[in-house]
Amino acid sequence: MYNIVKTLHSYWAYFVLIVLIIATFNAIIKTFTDKEYEANDFRKSLFTLIVSHIQLLIGLVLYVVSPRLQLFGEVGMGGIMKDAVNRLYLVEHPVINILAVALITIGYSKHKKKLTSNAKLKTIAIFYSIALVLFLSRIPWNTWLG
């Protein structure tokens, strides 16, 4: 079960990053070029919201079935925080990525309340950009690409 969920989480992450990059750069470019907000922009931001939430759910399942979770009982929080790899997988990666998904959710919700195209696109650009940076900062690159 663990290996299946881990593989799904890893491959779905590629999809999330691609969709998030598309939505983010679309909003940034349209903000700086004063383009109008269109139905396609709404779809891109909504699709990003959906795939990131699916990734969050897969990640939460992975966290629960992970053999690393036993380390909380074995070495405690202090032991986990002293080991960079365990800290990344058990604390930093989950917390930062949950925060990133929360920012996507907030940005999506806030943009719907804006009345002008520029305000809508700017809101998506800001929140999705921050989420993208957070995601990229906590990906375990050595194991993900290896």
XYZ file of N, CA, C and O in Angstrom:
584
model
N 0.836 -1.198 0.000
C 0.000 0.000 0.000
C 0.879 1.260 0.000
O 0.631 2.174 -0.751
N 1.892 1.261 0.874
C 2.768 2.428 0.985
C 3.425 2.764 -0.353
O 3.416 3.930 -0.781
N 3.980 1.773 -1.026
C 4.677 2.020 -2.299
C 3.732 2.521 -3.380
O 4.115 3.374 -4.191
N 2.519 2.029 -3.411
C 1.535 2.478 -4.401
C 1.189 3.947 -4.158
O 1.195 4.760 -5.084
N 0.898 4.281 -2.906
C 0.531 5.664 -2.571
C 1.719 6.604 -2.794
O 1.549 7.719 -3.298
N 2.916 6.147 -2.456
C 4.126 6.966 -2.659
C 4.348 7.254 -4.150
O 4.641 8.387 -4.539
N 4.182 6.229 -4.986
C 4.338 6.406 -6.432
C 3.279 7.352 -6.978
O 3.592 8.256 -7.767
N 2.051 7.172 -6.554
C 0.963 8.056 -6.991
C 1.238 9.496 -6.568
O 1.076 10.430 -7.362
N 1.676 9.678 -5.335
C 1.982 11.009 -4.816
C 3.113 11.668 -5.615
O 3.050 12.859 -5.925
N 4.111 10.891 -5.975
C 5.242 11.427 -6.738
C 4.837 11.821 -8.154
O 5.200 12.902 -8.629
N 4.103 10.948 -8.835
C 3.715 11.257 -10.213
C 2.650 12.349 -10.277
O 2.673 13.180 -11.181
N 1.735 12.354 -9.348
C 0.704 13.402 -9.329
C 1.354 14.766 -9.071
O 0.870 15.787 -9.551
N 2.463 14.783 -8.341
C 3.174 16.040 -8.060
C 3.652 16.711 -9.341
O 3.616 17.942 -9.453
N 4.099 15.917 -10.318
C 4.493 16.495 -11.608
C 3.301 17.222 -12.236
O 3.433 18.329 -12.746
N 2.176 16.568 -12.197
C 0.955 17.134 -12.766
C 0.564 18.426 -12.047
O 0.254 19.435 -12.687
N 0.620 18.398 -10.722
C 0.289 19.589 -9.928
C 1.226 20.741 -10.283
O 0.777 21.871 -10.492
N 2.517 20.462 -10.355
C 3.475 21.524 -10.671
C 3.237 22.114 -12.057
O 3.281 23.337 -12.226
N 2.975 21.267 -13.031
C 2.724 21.759 -14.390
C 1.485 22.647 -14.413
O 1.513 23.764 -14.952
N 0.416 22.190 -13.805
C -0.840 22.952 -13.789
C -0.664 24.255 -13.006
O -1.127 25.322 -13.437
N 0.025 24.192 -11.877
C 0.256 25.390 -11.068
C 1.135 26.399 -11.807
O 0.871 27.606 -11.773
N 2.153 25.924 -12.482
C 3.018 26.821 -13.266
C 2.212 27.493 -14.379
O 2.330 28.705 -14.591
N 1.389 26.738 -15.063
C 0.562 27.307 -16.138
C -0.367 28.375 -15.589
O -0.443 29.489 -16.124
N -1.078 28.064 -14.518
C -2.032 29.028 -13.943
C -1.318 30.264 -13.404
O -1.800 31.394 -13.585
N -0.178 30.054 -12.769
C 0.564 31.173 -12.186
C 1.100 32.107 -13.263
O 0.879 33.329 -13.210
N 1.791 31.546 -14.245
C 2.366 32.392 -15.286
C 1.292 33.016 -16.168
O 1.456 34.147 -16.631
N 0.202 32.327 -16.366
C -0.929 32.907 -17.093
C -1.421 34.165 -16.373
O -1.604 35.212 -16.997
N -1.600 34.056 -15.057
C -2.093 35.200 -14.281
C -1.061 36.328 -14.241
O -1.423 37.510 -14.358
N 0.209 35.984 -14.089
C 1.258 37.012 -14.048
C 1.329 37.756 -15.383
O 1.345 38.992 -15.423
N 1.373 37.016 -16.473
C 1.479 37.633 -17.800
C 0.262 38.504 -18.087
O 0.395 39.645 -18.547
N -0.919 37.995 -17.793
C -2.131 38.774 -18.060
C -2.233 39.992 -17.151
O -2.794 41.012 -17.553
N -1.694 39.900 -15.944
C -1.702 41.052 -15.040
C -0.821 42.162 -15.592
O -1.225 43.329 -15.641
N 0.387 41.805 -16.016
C 1.325 42.818 -16.500
C 0.995 43.344 -17.896
O 1.452 44.422 -18.268
N 0.225 42.604 -18.650
C -0.141 43.067 -19.995
C -1.565 43.622 -20.048
O -2.068 43.919 -21.125
N -2.192 43.778 -18.891
C -3.548 44.329 -18.776
C -4.570 43.626 -19.670
O -5.412 44.263 -20.296
N -4.480 42.314 -19.697
C -5.456 41.521 -20.456
C -6.703 41.315 -19.602
O -6.669 41.428 -18.382
N -7.777 40.980 -20.272
C -9.044 40.728 -19.582
C -9.073 39.330 -18.977
O -8.511 38.387 -19.529
N -9.740 39.219 -17.844
C -9.978 37.932 -17.201
C -11.065 37.214 -17.988
O -12.117 37.777 -18.259
N -10.785 35.972 -18.363
C -11.717 35.224 -19.199
C -12.128 33.929 -18.513
O -11.543 33.524 -17.505
N -13.103 33.239 -19.092
C -13.582 31.962 -18.545
C -12.444 30.944 -18.479
O -12.379 30.138 -17.543
N -11.541 30.991 -19.442
C -10.413 30.070 -19.456
C -9.489 30.298 -18.252
O -8.924 29.345 -17.712
N -9.355 31.532 -17.815
C -8.548 31.845 -16.636
C -9.191 31.254 -15.385
O -8.509 30.722 -14.513
N -10.508 31.353 -15.326
C -11.253 30.760 -14.216
C -11.031 29.249 -14.184
O -10.779 28.669 -13.129
N -11.105 28.611 -15.351
C -10.914 27.161 -15.432
C -9.512 26.745 -15.000
O -9.336 25.754 -14.300
N -8.513 27.514 -15.425
C -7.135 27.194 -15.043
C -6.943 27.289 -13.533
O -6.319 26.414 -12.917
N -7.468 28.342 -12.939
C -7.302 28.494 -11.490
C -8.106 27.446 -10.727
O -7.634 26.911 -9.712
N -9.288 27.111 -11.212
C -10.104 26.076 -10.562
C -9.443 24.709 -10.688
O -9.377 23.939 -9.716
N -8.943 24.387 -11.865
C -8.286 23.100 -12.084
C -7.060 22.975 -11.184
O -6.795 21.906 -10.616
N -6.326 24.059 -11.020
C -5.173 24.065 -10.129
C -5.610 23.788 -8.694
O -4.970 23.009 -7.979
N -6.693 24.420 -8.289
C -7.239 24.189 -6.950
C -7.592 22.714 -6.764
O -7.220 22.097 -5.758
N -8.259 22.130 -7.727
C -8.704 20.738 -7.624
C -7.527 19.774 -7.568
O -7.467 18.916 -6.680
N -6.578 19.900 -8.499
C -5.463 18.944 -8.518
C -4.565 19.101 -7.287
O -4.004 18.108 -6.805
N -4.441 20.309 -6.760
C -3.626 20.486 -5.550
C -4.318 19.873 -4.338
O -3.654 19.307 -3.461
N -5.632 19.945 -4.273
C -6.350 19.312 -3.170
C -6.289 17.791 -3.263
O -6.191 17.106 -2.238
N -6.336 17.265 -4.469
C -6.184 15.814 -4.638
C -4.799 15.394 -4.162
O -4.649 14.394 -3.452
N -3.783 16.174 -4.522
C -2.420 15.877 -4.081
C -2.328 15.932 -2.556
O -1.643 15.102 -1.940
N -2.991 16.887 -1.956
C -2.998 16.984 -0.497
C -3.601 15.725 0.124
O -3.052 15.169 1.077
N -4.705 15.266 -0.423
C -5.340 14.049 0.106
C -4.440 12.829 -0.058
O -4.300 12.017 0.865
N -3.813 12.700 -1.228
C -2.878 11.591 -1.449
C -1.724 11.692 -0.456
O -1.298 10.693 0.137
N -1.222 12.897 -0.244
C -0.120 13.112 0.695
C -0.500 12.773 2.128
O 0.306 12.205 2.877
N -1.713 13.103 2.518
C -2.155 12.774 3.874
C -2.268 11.258 4.071
O -1.891 10.731 5.119
N -2.765 10.568 3.055
C -2.822 9.102 3.114
C -1.400 8.545 3.196
O -1.116 7.656 4.014
N -0.494 9.070 2.382
C 0.897 8.626 2.393
C 1.521 8.836 3.773
O 2.225 7.972 4.290
N 1.242 9.965 4.373
C 1.784 10.286 5.696
C 1.332 9.258 6.728
O 2.126 8.773 7.532
N 0.053 8.901 6.670
C -0.513 7.969 7.642
C 0.031 6.550 7.461
O 0.260 5.842 8.440
N 0.261 6.130 6.217
C 0.746 4.760 5.977
C 2.271 4.671 5.936
O 2.820 3.583 5.807
N 2.950 5.787 6.075
C 4.410 5.809 5.986
C 5.067 5.106 7.174
O 4.687 5.337 8.329
N 6.074 4.280 6.898
C 6.819 3.664 8.005
C 7.588 4.695 8.834
O 7.909 4.446 9.987
N 7.859 5.845 8.267
C 8.563 6.902 9.004
C 7.745 7.429 10.180
O 8.293 7.977 11.130
N 6.447 7.282 10.100
C 5.571 7.815 11.144
C 5.888 7.191 12.508
O 5.697 7.825 13.543
N 6.402 5.980 12.506
C 6.760 5.289 13.751
C 7.893 5.997 14.491
O 8.067 5.809 15.692
N 8.638 6.813 13.776
C 9.765 7.506 14.401
C 9.323 8.464 15.502
O 10.094 8.749 16.425
N 8.100 8.964 15.416
C 7.609 9.843 16.481
C 7.625 9.103 17.817
O 7.984 9.673 18.842
N 7.236 7.833 17.796
C 7.248 7.037 19.020
C 8.628 6.557 19.414
O 8.932 6.400 20.597
N 9.470 6.304 18.421
C 10.799 5.740 18.688
C 11.811 6.786 19.158
O 12.518 6.576 20.138
N 11.927 7.888 18.438
C 12.946 8.894 18.780
C 12.350 10.211 19.272
O 13.068 11.081 19.730
N 11.047 10.361 19.151
C 10.391 11.584 19.599
C 10.605 12.739 18.633
O 11.372 12.646 17.666
N 9.943 13.826 18.934
C 10.033 15.002 18.074
C 11.447 15.568 18.053
O 11.921 16.021 17.008
N 12.126 15.543 19.171
C 13.498 16.051 19.227
C 14.435 15.276 18.315
O 15.253 15.864 17.613
N 14.299 13.968 18.297
C 15.115 13.127 17.432
C 14.823 13.364 15.959
O 15.726 13.359 15.124
N 13.556 13.572 15.647
C 13.161 13.852 14.262
C 13.735 15.191 13.811
O 14.261 15.314 12.706
N 13.671 16.173 14.675
C 14.148 17.508 14.304
C 15.672 17.557 14.161
O 16.190 18.416 13.450
N 16.382 16.639 14.778
C 17.843 16.604 14.661
C 18.306 15.949 13.370
O 19.433 16.155 12.949
N 17.450 15.165 12.739
C 17.798 14.462 11.502
C 17.162 15.199 10.323
O 15.934 15.284 10.218
N 17.984 15.734 9.424
C 17.492 16.572 8.317
C 16.516 15.831 7.399
O 15.514 16.410 6.965
N 16.787 14.570 7.106
C 15.922 13.811 6.197
C 14.563 13.546 6.838
O 13.509 13.779 6.225
N 14.583 13.078 8.077
C 13.310 12.820 8.766
C 12.529 14.109 9.002
O 11.304 14.131 8.902
N 13.251 15.191 9.321
C 12.588 16.484 9.508
C 11.896 16.921 8.221
O 10.759 17.396 8.243
N 12.569 16.717 7.085
C 11.975 17.090 5.794
C 10.690 16.302 5.544
O 9.657 16.882 5.241
N 10.761 14.978 5.672
C 9.610 14.133 5.339
C 8.468 14.202 6.353
O 7.306 14.093 5.976
N 8.793 14.365 7.630
C 7.759 14.294 8.656
C 7.255 15.650 9.136
O 6.174 15.722 9.727
N 8.023 16.706 8.895
C 7.609 18.019 9.391
C 7.556 19.057 8.275
O 6.479 19.585 7.961
N 8.694 19.358 7.663
C 8.769 20.468 6.719
C 7.908 20.255 5.477
O 7.122 21.140 5.114
N 8.075 19.118 4.805
C 7.324 18.847 3.577
C 5.810 18.904 3.810
O 5.109 19.636 3.104
N 5.288 18.196 4.820
C 3.836 18.257 5.019
C 3.328 19.645 5.424
O 2.339 20.127 4.880
N 4.005 20.281 6.357
C 3.521 21.576 6.860
C 3.566 22.645 5.776
O 2.579 23.365 5.545
N 4.680 22.751 5.085
C 4.829 23.781 4.051
C 3.877 23.528 2.886
O 3.265 24.459 2.344
N 3.704 22.271 2.499
C 2.809 21.980 1.373
C 1.344 22.147 1.739
O 0.532 22.540 0.897
N 0.979 21.877 2.984
C -0.388 22.181 3.432
C -0.610 23.691 3.385
O -1.659 24.166 2.943
N 0.387 24.445 3.804
C 0.303 25.910 3.731
C 0.170 26.370 2.282
O -0.626 27.265 1.966
N 0.914 25.753 1.371
C 0.837 26.110 -0.049
C -0.558 25.833 -0.612
O -1.118 26.668 -1.339
N -1.137 24.698 -0.266
C -2.493 24.380 -0.736
C -3.493 25.360 -0.124
O -4.436 25.801 -0.802
N -3.277 25.737 1.128
C -4.147 26.734 1.756
C -4.062 28.071 1.023
O -5.087 28.739 0.806
N -2.866 28.461 0.600
C -2.702 29.716 -0.147
C -3.402 29.648 -1.503
O -4.003 30.637 -1.939
N -3.332 28.501 -2.162
C -4.055 28.334 -3.428
C -5.553 28.488 -3.181
O -6.257 29.171 -3.937
N -6.030 27.877 -2.123
C -7.451 27.949 -1.786
C -7.871 29.383 -1.468
O -8.903 29.857 -1.942
N -7.075 30.065 -0.683
C -7.375 31.462 -0.330
C -7.346 32.346 -1.573
O -8.241 33.165 -1.787
N -6.316 32.186 -2.389
C -6.208 32.980 -3.609
C -7.386 32.750 -4.540
O -7.942 33.696 -5.102
N -7.774 31.494 -4.690
C -8.916 31.172 -5.547
C -10.199 31.812 -4.998
O -10.961 32.424 -5.745
N -10.405 31.697 -3.695
C -11.614 32.260 -3.078
C -11.638 33.784 -3.167
O -12.678 34.377 -3.465
N -10.503 34.399 -2.904
C -10.437 35.868 -2.950
C -10.619 36.404 -4.368
O -11.248 37.445 -4.563
N -10.069 35.715 -5.356
C -10.151 36.233 -6.725
C -11.592 36.263 -7.222
O -11.962 37.131 -8.015
N -12.419 35.357 -6.737
C -13.818 35.321 -7.185
C -14.597 36.544 -6.700
O -15.574 36.935 -7.327
N -14.153 37.156 -5.609
C -14.857 38.310 -5.041
C -14.440 39.636 -5.671
O -15.083 40.653 -5.465
N -13.354 39.611 -6.425
C -12.868 40.831 -7.066
C -13.756 41.174 -8.257
O -14.313 40.300 -8.921
N -13.875 42.457 -8.539
C -14.796 42.907 -9.584
C -14.122 43.210 -10.916
O -14.781 43.192 -11.955
N -12.831 43.506 -10.896
C -12.151 43.845 -12.144
C -11.209 42.723 -12.567
O -10.730 41.943 -11.738
N -10.932 42.673 -13.847
C -10.037 41.647 -14.382
C -8.661 41.720 -13.755
O -8.081 40.701 -13.365
N -8.117 42.936 -13.673
C -6.772 43.103 -13.128
C -6.701 42.622 -11.685
O -5.749 41.948 -11.297
N -7.708 42.946 -10.883
C -7.712 42.533 -9.479
C -7.816 41.012 -9.354
O -7.152 40.406 -8.507
N -8.631 40.398 -10.190
C -8.770 38.942 -10.172
C -7.449 38.271 -10.518
O -6.981 37.379 -9.808
N -6.852 38.699 -11.615
C -5.604 38.097 -12.084
C -4.452 38.361 -11.113
O -3.624 37.474 -10.878
N -4.409 39.551 -10.545
C -3.347 39.895 -9.601
C -3.441 39.025 -8.344
O -2.428 38.560 -7.829
N -4.652 38.784 -7.873
C -4.846 37.944 -6.693
C -4.367 36.522 -6.958
O -3.644 35.936 -6.144
N -4.747 35.968 -8.096
C -4.294 34.624 -8.453
C -2.774 34.613 -8.587
O -2.101 33.716 -8.075
N -2.224 35.611 -9.257
C -0.775 35.673 -9.474
C -0.022 35.688 -8.145
O 0.964 34.951 -7.986
N -0.462 36.470 -7.215
C 0.234 36.589 -5.932
C 0.147 35.290 -5.129
O 1.167 34.727 -4.717
N -1.058 34.813 -4.901
C -1.232 33.635 -4.051
C -0.654 32.369 -4.690
O -0.014 31.563 -4.018
N -0.879 32.198 -5.967
C -0.368 31.000 -6.644
C 1.151 31.040 -6.761
O 1.802 30.003 -6.688
N 1.737 32.225 -6.931
C 3.199 32.346 -6.992
C 3.845 31.960 -5.665
O 4.846 31.237 -5.635
N 3.279 32.446 -4.586
C 3.814 32.101 -3.270
C 3.691 30.597 -3.042
O 4.622 29.949 -2.561
N 2.547 30.029 -3.405
C 2.338 28.581 -3.259
C 3.362 27.808 -4.093
O 3.924 26.811 -3.620
N 3.620 28.267 -5.300
C 4.588 27.598 -6.169
C 5.986 27.612 -5.545
O 6.674 26.589 -5.522
N 6.387 28.742 -5.021
C 7.703 28.841 -4.373
C 7.765 27.902 -3.167
O 8.769 27.203 -2.965
N 6.698 27.854 -2.388
C 6.680 26.952 -1.232
C 6.776 25.493 -1.666
O 7.536 24.714 -1.084
N 5.999 25.118 -2.666
C 6.061 23.745 -3.176
C 7.489 23.397 -3.617
O 8.023 22.358 -3.252
N 8.072 24.261 -4.409
C 9.410 24.000 -4.935
C 10.466 23.925 -3.830
O 11.448 23.210 -3.958
N 10.241 24.652 -2.746
C 11.225 24.676 -1.662
C 11.235 23.399 -0.830
O 12.232 23.092 -0.180
N 10.161 22.650 -0.821
C 10.069 21.479 0.050
C 9.946 20.156 -0.692
O 9.628 19.132 -0.098
N 10.197 20.140 -1.966
C 10.212 18.875 -2.707
C 11.517 18.163 -2.366
O 12.583 18.769 -2.438
N 11.453 16.877 -2.006
C 12.695 16.134 -1.758
C 13.361 15.792 -3.098
O 13.206 14.691 -3.628
N 14.080 16.741 -3.647
C 14.616 16.641 -5.012
C 15.510 15.415 -5.220
O 15.463 14.798 -6.276
N 16.326 15.037 -4.231
C 17.246 13.896 -4.417
C 16.479 12.613 -4.717
O 16.880 11.838 -5.564
N 15.399 12.377 -4.006
C 14.644 11.136 -4.208
C 13.602 11.274 -5.301
O 13.255 10.289 -5.955
N 13.120 12.480 -5.513
C 12.044 12.672 -6.478
C 12.541 12.501 -7.907
O 11.893 11.898 -8.727
N 13.682 13.064 -8.191
C 14.226 12.987 -9.548
C 15.120 11.761 -9.747
O 15.460 11.426 -10.865
N 15.512 11.113 -8.659
C 16.427 9.983 -8.741
C 15.803 8.664 -9.054
O 14.749 8.382 -9.362
